[in-house]
JSON list of C-alpha atoms in Angstrom, two decimals:
[
{"chain": "A", "resi": 53, "resn": "MET", "atom": "CA", "xyz": [81.90, 91.21, 106.51]},
{"chain": "A", "resi": 54, "resn": "THR", "atom": "CA", "xyz": [85.48, 92.05, 107.36]},
{"chain": "A", "resi": 55, "resn": "VAL", "atom": "CA", "xyz": [88.18, 92.88, 104.82]},
{"chain": "A", "resi": 56, "resn": "ARG", "atom": "CA", "xyz": [91.18, 90.72, 105.66]},
{"chain": "A", "resi": 57, "resn": "LEU", "atom": "CA", "xyz": [94.65, 90.41, 104.16]},
{"chain": "A", "resi": 58, "resn": "TYR", "atom": "CA", "xyz": [96.32, 87.06, 104.72]},
{"chain": "A", "resi": 59, "resn": "GLN", "atom": "CA", "xyz": [100.06, 87.48, 104.63]},
{"chain": "A", "resi": 60, "resn": "PHE", "atom": "CA", "xyz": [103.60, 86.83, 105.79]},
{"chain": "A", "resi": 61, "resn": "MET", "atom": "CA", "xyz": [104.58, 89.91, 107.76]},
{"chain": "A", "resi": 62, "resn": "ILE", "atom": "CA", "xyz": [108.16, 89.73, 106.44]},
{"chain": "A", "resi": 63, "resn": "SER", "atom": "CA", "xyz": [107.14, 89.59, 102.77]},
{"chain": "A", "resi": 64, "resn": "HIS", "atom": "CA", "xyz": [107.80, 92.70, 100.71]},
{"chain": "A", "resi": 65, "resn": "TYR", "atom": "CA", "xyz": [105.07, 91.58, 98.30]},
{"chain": "A", "resi": 66, "resn": "CYS", "atom": "CA", "xyz": [102.64, 91.57, 101.23]},
{"chain": "A", "resi": 67, "resn": "GLU", "atom": "CA", "xyz": [103.91, 95.02, 102.18]},
{"chain": "A", "resi": 68, "resn": "ARG", "atom": "CA", "xyz": [102.94, 96.13, 98.67]},
{"chain": "A", "resi": 69, "resn": "SER", "atom": "CA", "xyz": [99.35, 95.06, 99.36]},
{"chain": "A", "resi": 70, "resn": "ARG", "atom": "CA", "xyz": [99.31, 96.54, 102.87]},
{"chain": "A", "resi": 71, "resn": "TRP", "atom": "CA", "xyz": [100.42, 99.87, 101.44]},
{"chain": "A", "resi": 72, "resn": "ASN", "atom": "CA", "xyz": [97.95, 99.56, 98.56]},
{"chain": "A", "resi": 73, "resn": "LEU", "atom": "CA", "xyz": [95.05, 99.01, 100.97]},
{"chain": "A", "resi": 74, "resn": "ASP", "atom": "CA", "xyz": [96.16, 101.86, 103.21]},
{"chain": "A", "resi": 75, "resn": "TYR", "atom": "CA", "xyz": [96.54, 104.19, 100.24]},
{"chain": "A", "resi": 76, "resn": "LYS", "atom": "CA", "xyz": [93.00, 103.32, 99.14]},
{"chain": "A", "resi": 77, "resn": "GLN", "atom": "CA", "xyz": [91.87, 103.99, 102.72]},
{"chain": "A", "resi": 78, "resn": "VAL", "atom": "CA", "xyz": [90.44, 100.51, 103.17]},
{"chain": "A", "resi": 79, "resn": "ASP", "atom": "CA", "xyz": [89.72, 99.45, 106.74]},
{"chain": "A", "resi": 80, "resn": "PHE", "atom": "CA", "xyz": [91.16, 95.94, 106.93]},
{"chain": "A", "resi": 81, "resn": "GLN", "atom": "CA", "xyz": [92.55, 93.36, 109.31]},
{"chain": "A", "resi": 82, "resn": "LEU", "atom": "CA", "xyz": [95.68, 91.28, 108.96]},
{"chain": "A", "resi": 83, "resn": "GLY", "atom": "CA", "xyz": [95.74, 87.51, 109.04]},
{"chain": "A", "resi": 84, "resn": "ASN", "atom": "CA", "xyz": [99.36, 86.73, 109.82]},
{"chain": "A", "resi": 85, "resn": "TRP", "atom": "CA", "xyz": [100.46, 83.33, 108.59]},
{"chain": "A", "resi": 86, "resn": "VAL", "atom": "CA", "xyz": [103.76, 81.50, 108.95]},
{"chain": "A", "resi": 87, "resn": "PRO", "atom": "CA", "xyz": [105.47, 79.39, 106.25]},
{"chain": "A", "resi": 88, "resn": "GLY", "atom": "CA", "xyz": [104.42, 75.76, 106.14]},
{"chain": "A", "resi": 89, "resn": "PRO", "atom": "CA", "xyz": [100.95, 75.76, 107.71]},
{"chain": "A", "resi": 90, "resn": "HIS", "atom": "CA", "xyz": [99.95, 78.49, 105.23]},
{"chain": "A", "resi": 91, "resn": "ILE", "atom": "CA", "xyz": [99.63, 75.87, 102.48]},
{"chain": "A", "resi": 92, "resn": "ARG", "atom": "CA", "xyz": [96.61, 74.25, 104.08]},
{"chain": "A", "resi": 93, "resn": "LYS", "atom": "CA", "xyz": [95.10, 77.63, 104.92]},
{"chain": "A", "resi": 94, "resn": "ALA", "atom": "CA", "xyz": [95.38, 78.89, 101.33]},
{"chain": "A", "resi": 95, "resn": "LYS", "atom": "CA", "xyz": [93.70, 75.74, 100.04]},
{"chain": "A", "resi": 96, "resn": "LYS", "atom": "CA", "xyz": [90.94, 76.17, 102.58]},
{"chain": "A", "resi": 97, "resn": "LEU", "atom": "CA", "xyz": [90.27, 79.61, 101.08]},
{"chain": "A", "resi": 98, "resn": "GLY", "atom": "CA", "xyz": [89.87, 78.00, 97.66]},
{"chain": "A", "resi": 99, "resn": "PHE", "atom": "CA", "xyz": [93.31, 78.53, 96.08]},
{"chain": "A", "resi": 100, "resn": "LYS", "atom": "CA", "xyz": [95.45, 75.82, 94.49]},
{"chain": "A", "resi": 101, "resn": "ARG", "atom": "CA", "xyz": [98.64, 77.83, 94.98]},
{"chain": "A", "resi": 102, "resn": "SER", "atom": "CA", "xyz": [99.84, 78.76, 98.45]},
{"chain": "A", "resi": 103, "resn": "SER", "atom": "CA", "xyz": [101.42, 82.13, 97.67]},
{"chain": "A", "resi": 104, "resn": "VAL", "atom": "CA", "xyz": [100.56, 85.21, 99.68]},
{"chain": "A", "resi": 105, "resn": "PRO", "atom": "CA", "xyz": [99.15, 87.80, 100.00]},
{"chain": "A", "resi": 106, "resn": "ILE", "atom": "CA", "xyz": [95.52, 86.77, 99.74]},
{"chain": "A", "resi": 107, "resn": "LEU", "atom": "CA", "xyz": [92.80, 89.39, 100.06]},
{"chain": "A", "resi": 108, "resn": "ASP", "atom": "CA", "xyz": [89.30, 88.56, 101.27]},
{"chain": "A", "resi": 109, "resn": "TYR", "atom": "CA", "xyz": [87.22, 91.61, 100.38]},
{"chain": "A", "resi": 110, "resn": "HIS", "atom": "CA", "xyz": [83.74, 91.04, 101.75]},
{"chain": "A", "resi": 111, "resn": "GLY", "atom": "CA", "xyz": [83.78, 87.48, 100.42]},
{"chain": "A", "resi": 112, "resn": "GLU", "atom": "CA", "xyz": [85.60, 88.19, 97.14]},
{"chain": "A", "resi": 113, "resn": "ARG", "atom": "CA", "xyz": [89.06, 86.64, 97.24]},
{"chain": "A", "resi": 114, "resn": "PHE", "atom": "CA", "xyz": [92.18, 87.51, 95.28]},
{"chain": "A", "resi": 115, "resn": "GLN", "atom": "CA", "xyz": [95.68, 86.08, 95.39]},
{"chain": "A", "resi": 116, "resn": "GLY", "atom": "CA", "xyz": [98.87, 87.98, 94.58]},
{"chain": "A", "resi": 117, "resn": "SER", "atom": "CA", "xyz": [99.68, 91.63, 95.19]},
{"chain": "A", "resi": 118, "resn": "ASP", "atom": "CA", "xyz": [99.33, 92.43, 91.49]},
{"chain": "A", "resi": 119, "resn": "ASN", "atom": "CA", "xyz": [95.84, 90.91, 91.25]},
{"chain": "A", "resi": 120, "resn": "ILE", "atom": "CA", "xyz": [94.85, 92.59, 94.49]},
{"chain": "A", "resi": 121, "resn": "ALA", "atom": "CA", "xyz": [95.99, 95.95, 93.13]},
{"chain": "A", "resi": 122, "resn": "ARG", "atom": "CA", "xyz": [93.97, 95.56, 89.93]},
{"chain": "A", "resi": 123, "resn": "PHE", "atom": "CA", "xyz": [90.87, 94.66, 91.92]},
{"chain": "A", "resi": 124, "resn": "LEU", "atom": "CA", "xyz": [91.26, 97.59, 94.30]},
{"chain": "A", "resi": 125, "resn": "GLU", "atom": "CA", "xyz": [91.83, 100.04, 91.45]},
{"chain": "A", "resi": 126, "resn": "GLU", "atom": "CA", "xyz": [88.55, 98.98, 89.83]},
{"chain": "A", "resi": 127, "resn": "LYS", "atom": "CA", "xyz": [86.60, 98.67, 93.07]},
{"chain": "A", "resi": 128, "resn": "ILE", "atom": "CA", "xyz": [87.83, 101.89, 94.68]},
{"chain": "A", "resi": 129, "resn": "PRO", "atom": "CA", "xyz": [88.54, 104.57, 92.05]},
{"chain": "A", "resi": 130, "resn": "GLN", "atom": "CA", "xyz": [89.45, 107.14, 94.71]},
{"chain": "A", "resi": 131, "resn": "ASN", "atom": "CA", "xyz": [93.18, 107.75, 95.15]},
{"chain": "A", "resi": 132, "resn": "PRO", "atom": "CA", "xyz": [93.98, 106.19, 91.75]},
{"chain": "A", "resi": 133, "resn": "LEU", "atom": "CA", "xyz": [97.30, 104.43, 91.26]},
{"chain": "A", "resi": 134, "resn": "TRP", "atom": "CA", "xyz": [97.02, 104.11, 87.47]},
{"chain": "A", "resi": 135, "resn": "PRO", "atom": "CA", "xyz": [96.67, 107.10, 85.11]},
{"chain": "A", "resi": 136, "resn": "GLU", "atom": "CA", "xyz": [93.61, 107.33, 82.88]},
{"chain": "A", "resi": 137, "resn": "ASP", "atom": "CA", "xyz": [95.83, 107.69, 79.81]},
{"chain": "A", "resi": 138, "resn": "PRO", "atom": "CA", "xyz": [96.26, 104.13, 78.43]},
{"chain": "A", "resi": 139, "resn": "LYS", "atom": "CA", "xyz": [99.83, 104.82, 77.34]},
{"chain": "A", "resi": 140, "resn": "LEU", "atom": "CA", "xyz": [100.84, 106.02, 80.79]},
{"chain": "A", "resi": 141, "resn": "ALA", "atom": "CA", "xyz": [98.95, 103.13, 82.41]},
{"chain": "A", "resi": 142, "resn": "ALA", "atom": "CA", "xyz": [100.96, 100.72, 80.26]},
{"chain": "A", "resi": 143, "resn": "GLU", "atom": "CA", "xyz": [104.16, 102.40, 81.45]},
{"chain": "A", "resi": 144, "resn": "VAL", "atom": "CA", "xyz": [103.08, 101.80, 85.04]},
{"chain": "A", "resi": 145, "resn": "ASP", "atom": "CA", "xyz": [102.67, 98.11, 84.23]},
{"chain": "A", "resi": 146, "resn": "GLU", "atom": "CA", "xyz": [106.09, 97.98, 82.59]},
{"chain": "A", "resi": 147, "resn": "TRP", "atom": "CA", "xyz": [107.85, 99.57, 85.57]},
{"chain": "A", "resi": 148, "resn": "THR", "atom": "CA", "xyz": [105.96, 97.30, 87.93]},
{"chain": "A", "resi": 149, "resn": "GLN", "atom": "CA", "xyz": [107.20, 94.24, 86.06]},
{"chain": "A", "resi": 150, "resn": "VAL", "atom": "CA", "xyz": [110.77, 95.54, 86.24]},
{"chain": "A", "resi": 151, "resn": "ALA", "atom": "CA", "xyz": [110.41, 96.06, 89.98]},
{"chain": "A", "resi": 152, "resn": "ASP", "atom": "CA", "xyz": [109.09, 92.51, 90.38]},
{"chain": "A", "resi": 153, "resn": "LYS", "atom": "CA", "xyz": [111.76, 90.80, 88.30]},
{"chain": "A", "resi": 154, "resn": "GLU", "atom": "CA", "xyz": [114.82, 92.94, 88.98]},
{"chain": "A", "resi": 155, "resn": "ILE", "atom": "CA", "xyz": [114.21, 94.09, 92.55]},
{"chain": "A", "resi": 156, "resn": "GLY", "atom": "CA", "xyz": [111.69, 91.95, 94.41]},
{"chain": "A", "resi": 157, "resn": "ILE", "atom": "CA", "xyz": [112.80, 88.47, 93.36]},
{"chain": "A", "resi": 158, "resn": "PRO", "atom": "CA", "xyz": [116.60, 88.85, 93.58]},
{"chain": "A", "resi": 159, "resn": "LEU", "atom": "CA", "xyz": [116.50, 90.89, 96.80]},
{"chain": "A", "resi": 160, "resn": "ARG", "atom": "CA", "xyz": [114.34, 88.25, 98.48]},
{"chain": "A", "resi": 161, "resn": "ALA", "atom": "CA", "xyz": [116.81, 85.55, 97.48]},
{"chain": "A", "resi": 162, "resn": "ILE", "atom": "CA", "xyz": [119.86, 87.49, 98.66]},
{"chain": "A", "resi": 163, "resn": "LEU", "atom": "CA", "xyz": [118.36, 88.32, 102.04]},
{"chain": "A", "resi": 164, "resn": "TYR", "atom": "CA", "xyz": [116.94, 84.87, 102.69]},
{"chain": "A", "resi": 165, "resn": "GLY", "atom": "CA", "xyz": [120.23, 83.32, 101.63]},
{"chain": "A", "resi": 166, "resn": "GLU", "atom": "CA", "xyz": [121.88, 84.93, 104.65]},
{"chain": "A", "resi": 167, "resn": "LEU", "atom": "CA", "xyz": [118.97, 85.11, 107.09]},
{"chain": "A", "resi": 168, "resn": "ILE", "atom": "CA", "xyz": [118.32, 81.37, 107.07]},
{"chain": "A", "resi": 169, "resn": "LYS", "atom": "CA", "xyz": [121.78, 80.88, 108.56]},
{"chain": "A", "resi": 170, "resn": "TYR", "atom": "CA", "xyz": [120.37, 82.51, 111.69]},
{"chain": "A", "resi": 171, "resn": "ARG", "atom": "CA", "xyz": [117.44, 80.36, 112.76]},
{"chain": "A", "resi": 172, "resn": "GLY", "atom": "CA", "xyz": [116.27, 82.52, 115.65]},
{"chain": "A", "resi": 173, "resn": "ASP", "atom": "CA", "xyz": [116.39, 85.78, 113.72]},
{"chain": "A", "resi": 174, "resn": "VAL", "atom": "CA", "xyz": [114.47, 84.56, 110.71]},
{"chain": "A", "resi": 175, "resn": "ILE", "atom": "CA", "xyz": [111.83, 82.94, 112.93]},
{"chain": "A", "resi": 176, "resn": "ASP", "atom": "CA", "xyz": [111.47, 86.25, 114.79]},
{"chain": "A", "resi": 177, "resn": "LEU", "atom": "CA", "xyz": [110.72, 87.89, 111.44]},
{"chain": "A", "resi": 178, "resn": "TRP", "atom": "CA", "xyz": [108.30, 85.16, 110.38]},
{"chain": "A", "resi": 179, "resn": "CYS", "atom": "CA", "xyz": [106.46, 85.17, 113.68]},
{"chain": "A", "resi": 180, "resn": "GLN", "atom": "CA", "xyz": [106.11, 88.88, 114.33]},
{"chain": "A", "resi": 181, "resn": "ASP", "atom": "CA", "xyz": [102.61, 89.41, 115.77]},
{"chain": "A", "resi": 182, "resn": "ASN", "atom": "CA", "xyz": [102.08, 85.63, 115.96]},
{"chain": "A", "resi": 183, "resn": "HIS", "atom": "CA", "xyz": [101.39, 83.51, 119.01]},
{"chain": "A", "resi": 184, "resn": "PHE", "atom": "CA", "xyz": [103.82, 81.15, 120.73]},
{"chain": "A", "resi": 185, "resn": "GLY", "atom": "CA", "xyz": [102.38, 78.07, 119.04]},
{"chain": "A", "resi": 186, "resn": "ASN", "atom": "CA", "xyz": [103.36, 79.32, 115.59]},
{"chain": "A", "resi": 187, "resn": "ARG", "atom": "CA", "xyz": [106.85, 80.17, 116.81]},
{"chain": "A", "resi": 188, "resn": "LEU", "atom": "CA", "xyz": [107.28, 76.65, 118.17]},
{"chain": "A", "resi": 189, "resn": "LEU", "atom": "CA", "xyz": [105.95, 75.20, 114.93]},
{"chain": "A", "resi": 190, "resn": "CYS", "atom": "CA", "xyz": [108.45, 77.24, 112.90]},
{"chain": "A", "resi": 191, "resn": "HIS", "atom": "CA", "xyz": [111.29, 75.86, 115.02]},
{"chain": "A", "resi": 192, "resn": "LEU", "atom": "CA", "xyz": [110.08, 72.31, 114.42]},
{"chain": "A", "resi": 193, "resn": "LEU", "atom": "CA", "xyz": [109.61, 72.84, 110.68]},
{"chain": "A", "resi": 194, "resn": "PHE", "atom": "CA", "xyz": [112.73, 74.93, 110.16]},
{"chain": "A", "resi": 195, "resn": "PRO", "atom": "CA", "xyz": [114.94, 72.24, 108.52]},
{"chain": "A", "resi": 196, "resn": "THR", "atom": "CA", "xyz": [112.21, 71.53, 105.96]},
{"chain": "A", "resi": 197, "resn": "LEU", "atom": "CA", "xyz": [111.44, 75.22, 105.41]},
{"chain": "A", "resi": 198, "resn": "LYS", "atom": "CA", "xyz": [115.13, 75.94, 104.87]},
{"chain": "A", "resi": 199, "resn": "LYS", "atom": "CA", "xyz": [115.36, 73.28, 102.16]},
{"chain": "A", "resi": 200, "resn": "LYS", "atom": "CA", "xyz": [112.19, 74.54, 100.46]},
{"chain": "A", "resi": 201, "resn": "LEU", "atom": "CA", "xyz": [113.37, 78.15, 100.47]},
{"chain": "A", "resi": 202, "resn": "THR", "atom": "CA", "xyz": [116.77, 77.18, 99.13]},
{"chain": "A", "resi": 203, "resn": "TYR", "atom": "CA", "xyz": [115.18, 75.27, 96.26]},
{"chain": "A", "resi": 204, "resn": "PHE", "atom": "CA", "xyz": [112.27, 77.52, 95.28]},
{"chain": "A", "resi": 205, "resn": "TYR", "atom": "CA", "xyz": [114.09, 80.84, 95.68]},
{"chain": "A", "resi": 206, "resn": "LYS", "atom": "CA", "xyz": [117.36, 79.51, 94.19]},
{"chain": "A", "resi": 207, "resn": "LEU", "atom": "CA", "xyz": [119.30, 80.82, 97.18]},
{"chain": "A", "resi": 208, "resn": "GLU", "atom": "CA", "xyz": [122.56, 79.24, 96.03]},
{"chain": "A", "resi": 209, "resn": "GLN", "atom": "CA", "xyz": [122.64, 81.48, 92.95]},
{"chain": "A", "resi": 210, "resn": "ARG", "atom": "CA", "xyz": [123.63, 84.62, 94.86]},
{"chain": "A", "resi": 211, "resn": "PRO", "atom": "CA", "xyz": [126.03, 86.00, 92.21]},
{"chain": "A", "resi": 212, "resn": "GLN", "atom": "CA", "xyz": [123.26, 85.92, 89.60]},
{"chain": "A", "resi": 213, "resn": "HIS", "atom": "CA", "xyz": [120.80, 87.52, 92.03]},
{"chain": "A", "resi": 214, "resn": "GLU", "atom": "CA", "xyz": [123.26, 90.29, 92.89]},
{"chain": "A", "resi": 215, "resn": "GLN", "atom": "CA", "xyz": [123.87, 90.96, 89.20]},
{"chain": "A", "resi": 216, "resn": "THR", "atom": "CA", "xyz": [120.14, 91.18, 88.48]},
{"chain": "A", "resi": 217, "resn": "LEU", "atom": "CA", "xyz": [119.52, 93.42, 91.47]},
{"chain": "A", "resi": 218, "resn": "ALA", "atom": "CA", "xyz": [122.39, 95.76, 90.59]},
{"chain": "A", "resi": 219, "resn": "ALA", "atom": "CA", "xyz": [121.10, 96.14, 87.04]},
{"chain": "A", "resi": 220, "resn": "GLY", "atom": "CA", "xyz": [117.61, 96.85, 88.33]},
{"chain": "A", "resi": 221, "resn": "LEU", "atom": "CA", "xyz": [118.78, 99.41, 90.86]},
{"chain": "A", "resi": 222, "resn": "GLU", "atom": "CA", "xyz": [120.82, 101.17, 88.18]},
{"chain": "A", "resi": 223, "resn": "ARG", "atom": "CA", "xyz": [117.71, 101.38, 86.04]},
{"chain": "A", "resi": 224, "resn": "PHE", "atom": "CA", "xyz": [115.73, 102.97, 88.87]},
{"chain": "A", "resi": 225, "resn": "ASP", "atom": "CA", "xyz": [118.70, 105.18, 89.79]},
{"chain": "A", "resi": 226, "resn": "ALA", "atom": "CA", "xyz": [118.64, 106.62, 86.29]},
{"chain": "A", "resi": 227, "resn": "ALA", "atom": "CA", "xyz": [114.88, 107.14, 86.33]},
{"chain": "A", "resi": 228, "resn": "TYR", "atom": "CA", "xyz": [114.70, 108.81, 89.72]},
{"chain": "A", "resi": 229, "resn": "SER", "atom": "CA", "xyz": [117.72, 110.97, 88.99]},
{"chain": "A", "resi": 230, "resn": "GLU", "atom": "CA", "xyz": [115.76, 112.54, 86.13]},
{"chain": "A", "resi": 231, "resn": "ARG", "atom": "CA", "xyz": [112.29, 112.86, 87.64]},
{"chain": "A", "resi": 232, "resn": "GLU", "atom": "CA", "xyz": [110.29, 112.65, 90.85]},
{"chain": "A", "resi": 233, "resn": "PHE", "atom": "CA", "xyz": [107.96, 109.84, 89.74]},
{"chain": "A", "resi": 234, "resn": "LEU", "atom": "CA", "xyz": [108.45, 106.91, 87.40]},
{"chain": "A", "resi": 235, "resn": "VAL", "atom": "CA", "xyz": [105.39, 107.69, 85.26]},
{"chain": "A", "resi": 236, "resn": "GLY", "atom": "CA", "xyz": [103.82, 111.08, 84.71]},
{"chain": "A", "resi": 237, "resn": "ASP", "atom": "CA", "xyz": [103.76, 113.74, 87.38]},
{"chain": "A", "resi": 238, "resn": "ARG", "atom": "CA", "xyz": [102.26, 111.85, 90.32]},
{"chain": "A", "resi": 239, "resn": "PHE", "atom": "CA", "xyz": [102.62, 108.81, 92.56]},
{"chain": "A", "resi": 240, "resn": "THR", "atom": "CA", "xyz": [101.50, 105.58, 90.86]},
{"chain": "A", "resi": 241, "resn": "PHE", "atom": "CA", "xyz": [101.55, 101.85, 91.48]},
{"chain": "A", "resi": 242, "resn": "ALA", "atom": "CA", "xyz": [104.95, 101.78, 89.80]},
{"chain": "A", "resi": 243, "resn": "ASP", "atom": "CA", "xyz": [106.44, 103.97, 92.54]},
{"chain": "A", "resi": 244, "resn": "LEU", "atom": "CA", "xyz": [104.59, 102.06, 95.24]},
{"chain": "A", "resi": 245, "resn": "SER", "atom": "CA", "xyz": [105.86, 98.77, 93.84]},
{"chain": "A", "resi": 246, "resn": "PHE", "atom": "CA", "xyz": [109.47, 99.84, 93.66]},
{"chain": "A", "resi": 247, "resn": "ALA", "atom": "CA", "xyz": [109.42, 101.36, 97.14]},
{"chain": "A", "resi": 248, "resn": "ALA", "atom": "CA", "xyz": [107.71, 98.37, 98.76]},
{"chain": "A", "resi": 249, "resn": "LEU", "atom": "CA", "xyz": [109.93, 95.80, 97.04]},
{"chain": "A", "resi": 250, "resn": "SER", "atom": "CA", "xyz": [113.14, 97.69, 97.78]},
{"chain": "A", "resi": 251, "resn": "ALA", "atom": "CA", "xyz": [112.16, 98.49, 101.36]},
{"chain": "A", "resi": 252, "resn": "PRO", "atom": "CA", "xyz": [114.10, 95.57, 102.92]},
{"chain": "A", "resi": 253, "resn": "LEU", "atom": "CA", "xyz": [117.23, 97.21, 101.49]},
{"chain": "A", "resi": 254, "resn": "ALA", "atom": "CA", "xyz": [116.30, 100.79, 102.41]},
{"chain": "A", "resi": 255, "resn": "LEU", "atom": "CA", "xyz": [114.78, 99.99, 105.85]},
{"chain": "A", "resi": 256, "resn": "PRO", "atom": "CA", "xyz": [112.42, 102.99, 106.01]},
{"chain": "A", "resi": 257, "resn": "PRO", "atom": "CA", "xyz": [111.26, 103.83, 109.56]},
{"chain": "A", "resi": 258, "resn": "GLN", "atom": "CA", "xyz": [107.61, 103.87, 108.44]},
{"chain": "A", "resi": 259, "resn": "HIS", "atom": "CA", "xyz": [107.76, 100.15, 107.59]},
{"chain": "A", "resi": 260, "resn": "GLN", "atom": "CA", "xyz": [105.63, 97.86, 109.77]},
{"chain": "A", "resi": 261, "resn": "VAL", "atom": "CA", "xyz": [108.17, 95.06, 110.09]},
{"chain": "A", "resi": 262, "resn": "ASN", "atom": "CA", "xyz": [110.35, 95.08, 113.20]},
{"chain": "A", "resi": 263, "resn": "TRP", "atom": "CA", "xyz": [113.61, 94.42, 111.39]},
{"chain": "A", "resi": 264, "resn": "THR", "atom": "CA", "xyz": [116.35, 92.58, 113.24]},
{"chain": "A", "resi": 265, "resn": "GLU", "atom": "CA", "xyz": [119.93, 93.77, 113.02]},
{"chain": "A", "resi": 266, "resn": "PRO", "atom": "CA", "xyz": [121.32, 92.57, 109.67]},
{"chain": "A", "resi": 267, "resn": "PRO", "atom": "CA", "xyz": [123.70, 89.62, 109.96]},
{"chain": "A", "resi": 268, "resn": "PRO", "atom": "CA", "xyz": [127.40, 90.43, 109.46]},
{"chain": "A", "resi": 269, "resn": "GLU", "atom": "CA", "xyz": [127.34, 88.99, 105.95]},
{"chain": "A", "resi": 270, "resn": "LEU", "atom": "CA", "xyz": [124.78, 91.62, 104.89]},
{"chain": "A", "resi": 271, "resn": "VAL", "atom": "CA", "xyz": [126.22, 94.75, 106.51]},
{"chain": "A", "resi": 272, "resn": "ASP", "atom": "CA", "xyz": [128.52, 95.58, 103.58]},
{"chain": "A", "resi": 273, "resn": "PHE", "atom": "CA", "xyz": [125.75, 94.67, 101.14]},
{"chain": "A", "resi": 274, "resn": "PHE", "atom": "CA", "xyz": [123.42, 97.24, 102.71]},
{"chain": "A", "resi": 275, "resn": "LYS", "atom": "CA", "xyz": [126.13, 99.90, 102.84]},
{"chain": "A", "resi": 276, "resn": "SER", "atom": "CA", "xyz": [127.04, 99.38, 99.19]},
{"chain": "A", "resi": 277, "resn": "HIS", "atom": "CA", "xyz": [123.56, 100.50, 98.12]},
{"chain": "A", "resi": 278, "resn": "GLU", "atom": "CA", "xyz": [122.52, 103.10, 100.71]},
{"chain": "A", "resi": 279, "resn": "SER", "atom": "CA", "xyz": [123.78, 106.09, 98.68]},
{"chain": "A", "resi": 280, "resn": "ARG", "atom": "CA", "xyz": [121.92, 105.13, 95.50]},
{"chain": "A", "resi": 281, "resn": "PRO", "atom": "CA", "xyz": [119.38, 107.69, 94.23]},
{"chain": "A", "resi": 282, "resn": "ALA", "atom": "CA", "xyz": [116.78, 104.92, 94.02]},
{"chain": "A", "resi": 283, "resn": "ILE", "atom": "CA", "xyz": [117.23, 103.89, 97.65]},
{"chain": "A", "resi": 284, "resn": "LYS", "atom": "CA", "xyz": [117.05, 107.51, 98.76]},
{"chain": "A", "resi": 285, "resn": "ARG", "atom": "CA", "xyz": [113.85, 107.80, 96.74]},
{"chain": "A", "resi": 286, "resn": "THR", "atom": "CA", "xyz": [112.42, 104.75, 98.51]},
{"chain": "A", "resi": 287, "resn": "LEU", "atom": "CA", "xyz": [112.94, 106.50, 101.84]},
{"chain": "A", "resi": 288, "resn": "ALA", "atom": "CA", "xyz": [111.28, 109.65, 100.50]},
{"chain": "A", "resi": 289, "resn": "LEU", "atom": "CA", "xyz": [108.30, 107.74, 99.10]},
{"chain": "A", "resi": 290, "resn": "TYR", "atom": "CA", "xyz": [107.75, 106.04, 102.44]},
{"chain": "A", "resi": 291, "resn": "ARG", "atom": "CA", "xyz": [108.01, 109.37, 104.22]},
{"chain": "A", "resi": 292, "resn": "ASP", "atom": "CA", "xyz": [105.55, 111.10, 101.89]},
{"chain": "A", "resi": 293, "resn": "TYR", "atom": "CA", "xyz": [103.06, 108.35, 100.99]},
{"chain": "A", "resi": 294, "resn": "ARG", "atom": "CA", "xyz": [103.20, 105.61, 103.64]},
{"chain": "A", "resi": 295, "resn": "GLY", "atom": "CA", "xyz": [101.14, 107.21, 106.35]},
{"chain": "A", "resi": 296, "resn": "ARG", "atom": "CA", "xyz": [99.82, 104.19, 108.21]}
]
């Protein structure tokens, strides 16, 4: 049976699982979904929630990049991403939660808040490596998708998202200014999580998404963070650990 990762190509949470699988040297295929029709597809795989990524590992299925990571760590002990020391492993979990709450969620909201003003650009990102039918469907569903994104991601709360993101980046700035890795003396899931979730801000060349030019409203936003130690560390982590 084939190992397959069902995903949105644009999603930085899906990038976390792509990187995780590559780091574990798993041979897998991508199932690229687009927003809207993915709801039915997730239910067909046996999940009540429609969130991605979803991993089908030889018939075993897991939803969410965190759950996927836990499964892979247990299933494939080679190239470990958690230390054996329970205390250090707990620190990895703590940093991962910070990356989720203070980087991944607010950055997604800020970027989508501007990208959805540019219908063609955001559909290009959704439909990378997808066939024409999905692109047409995204155009037809776009008004509904825009409303759903605005509601579920709280896109209108940009000041709060920017405040949360800035606080999170400052936390990672401080950590990476003092040491090479967040936990211990080697690359862990904490580093992978931060790098993957901050990648849409850092735009590392090793990333698999074909990024469009940022809209004018985001140019200053990107420039305001590019000199941060944490963003520079994201670029270095991609260079050193994101081979595929």
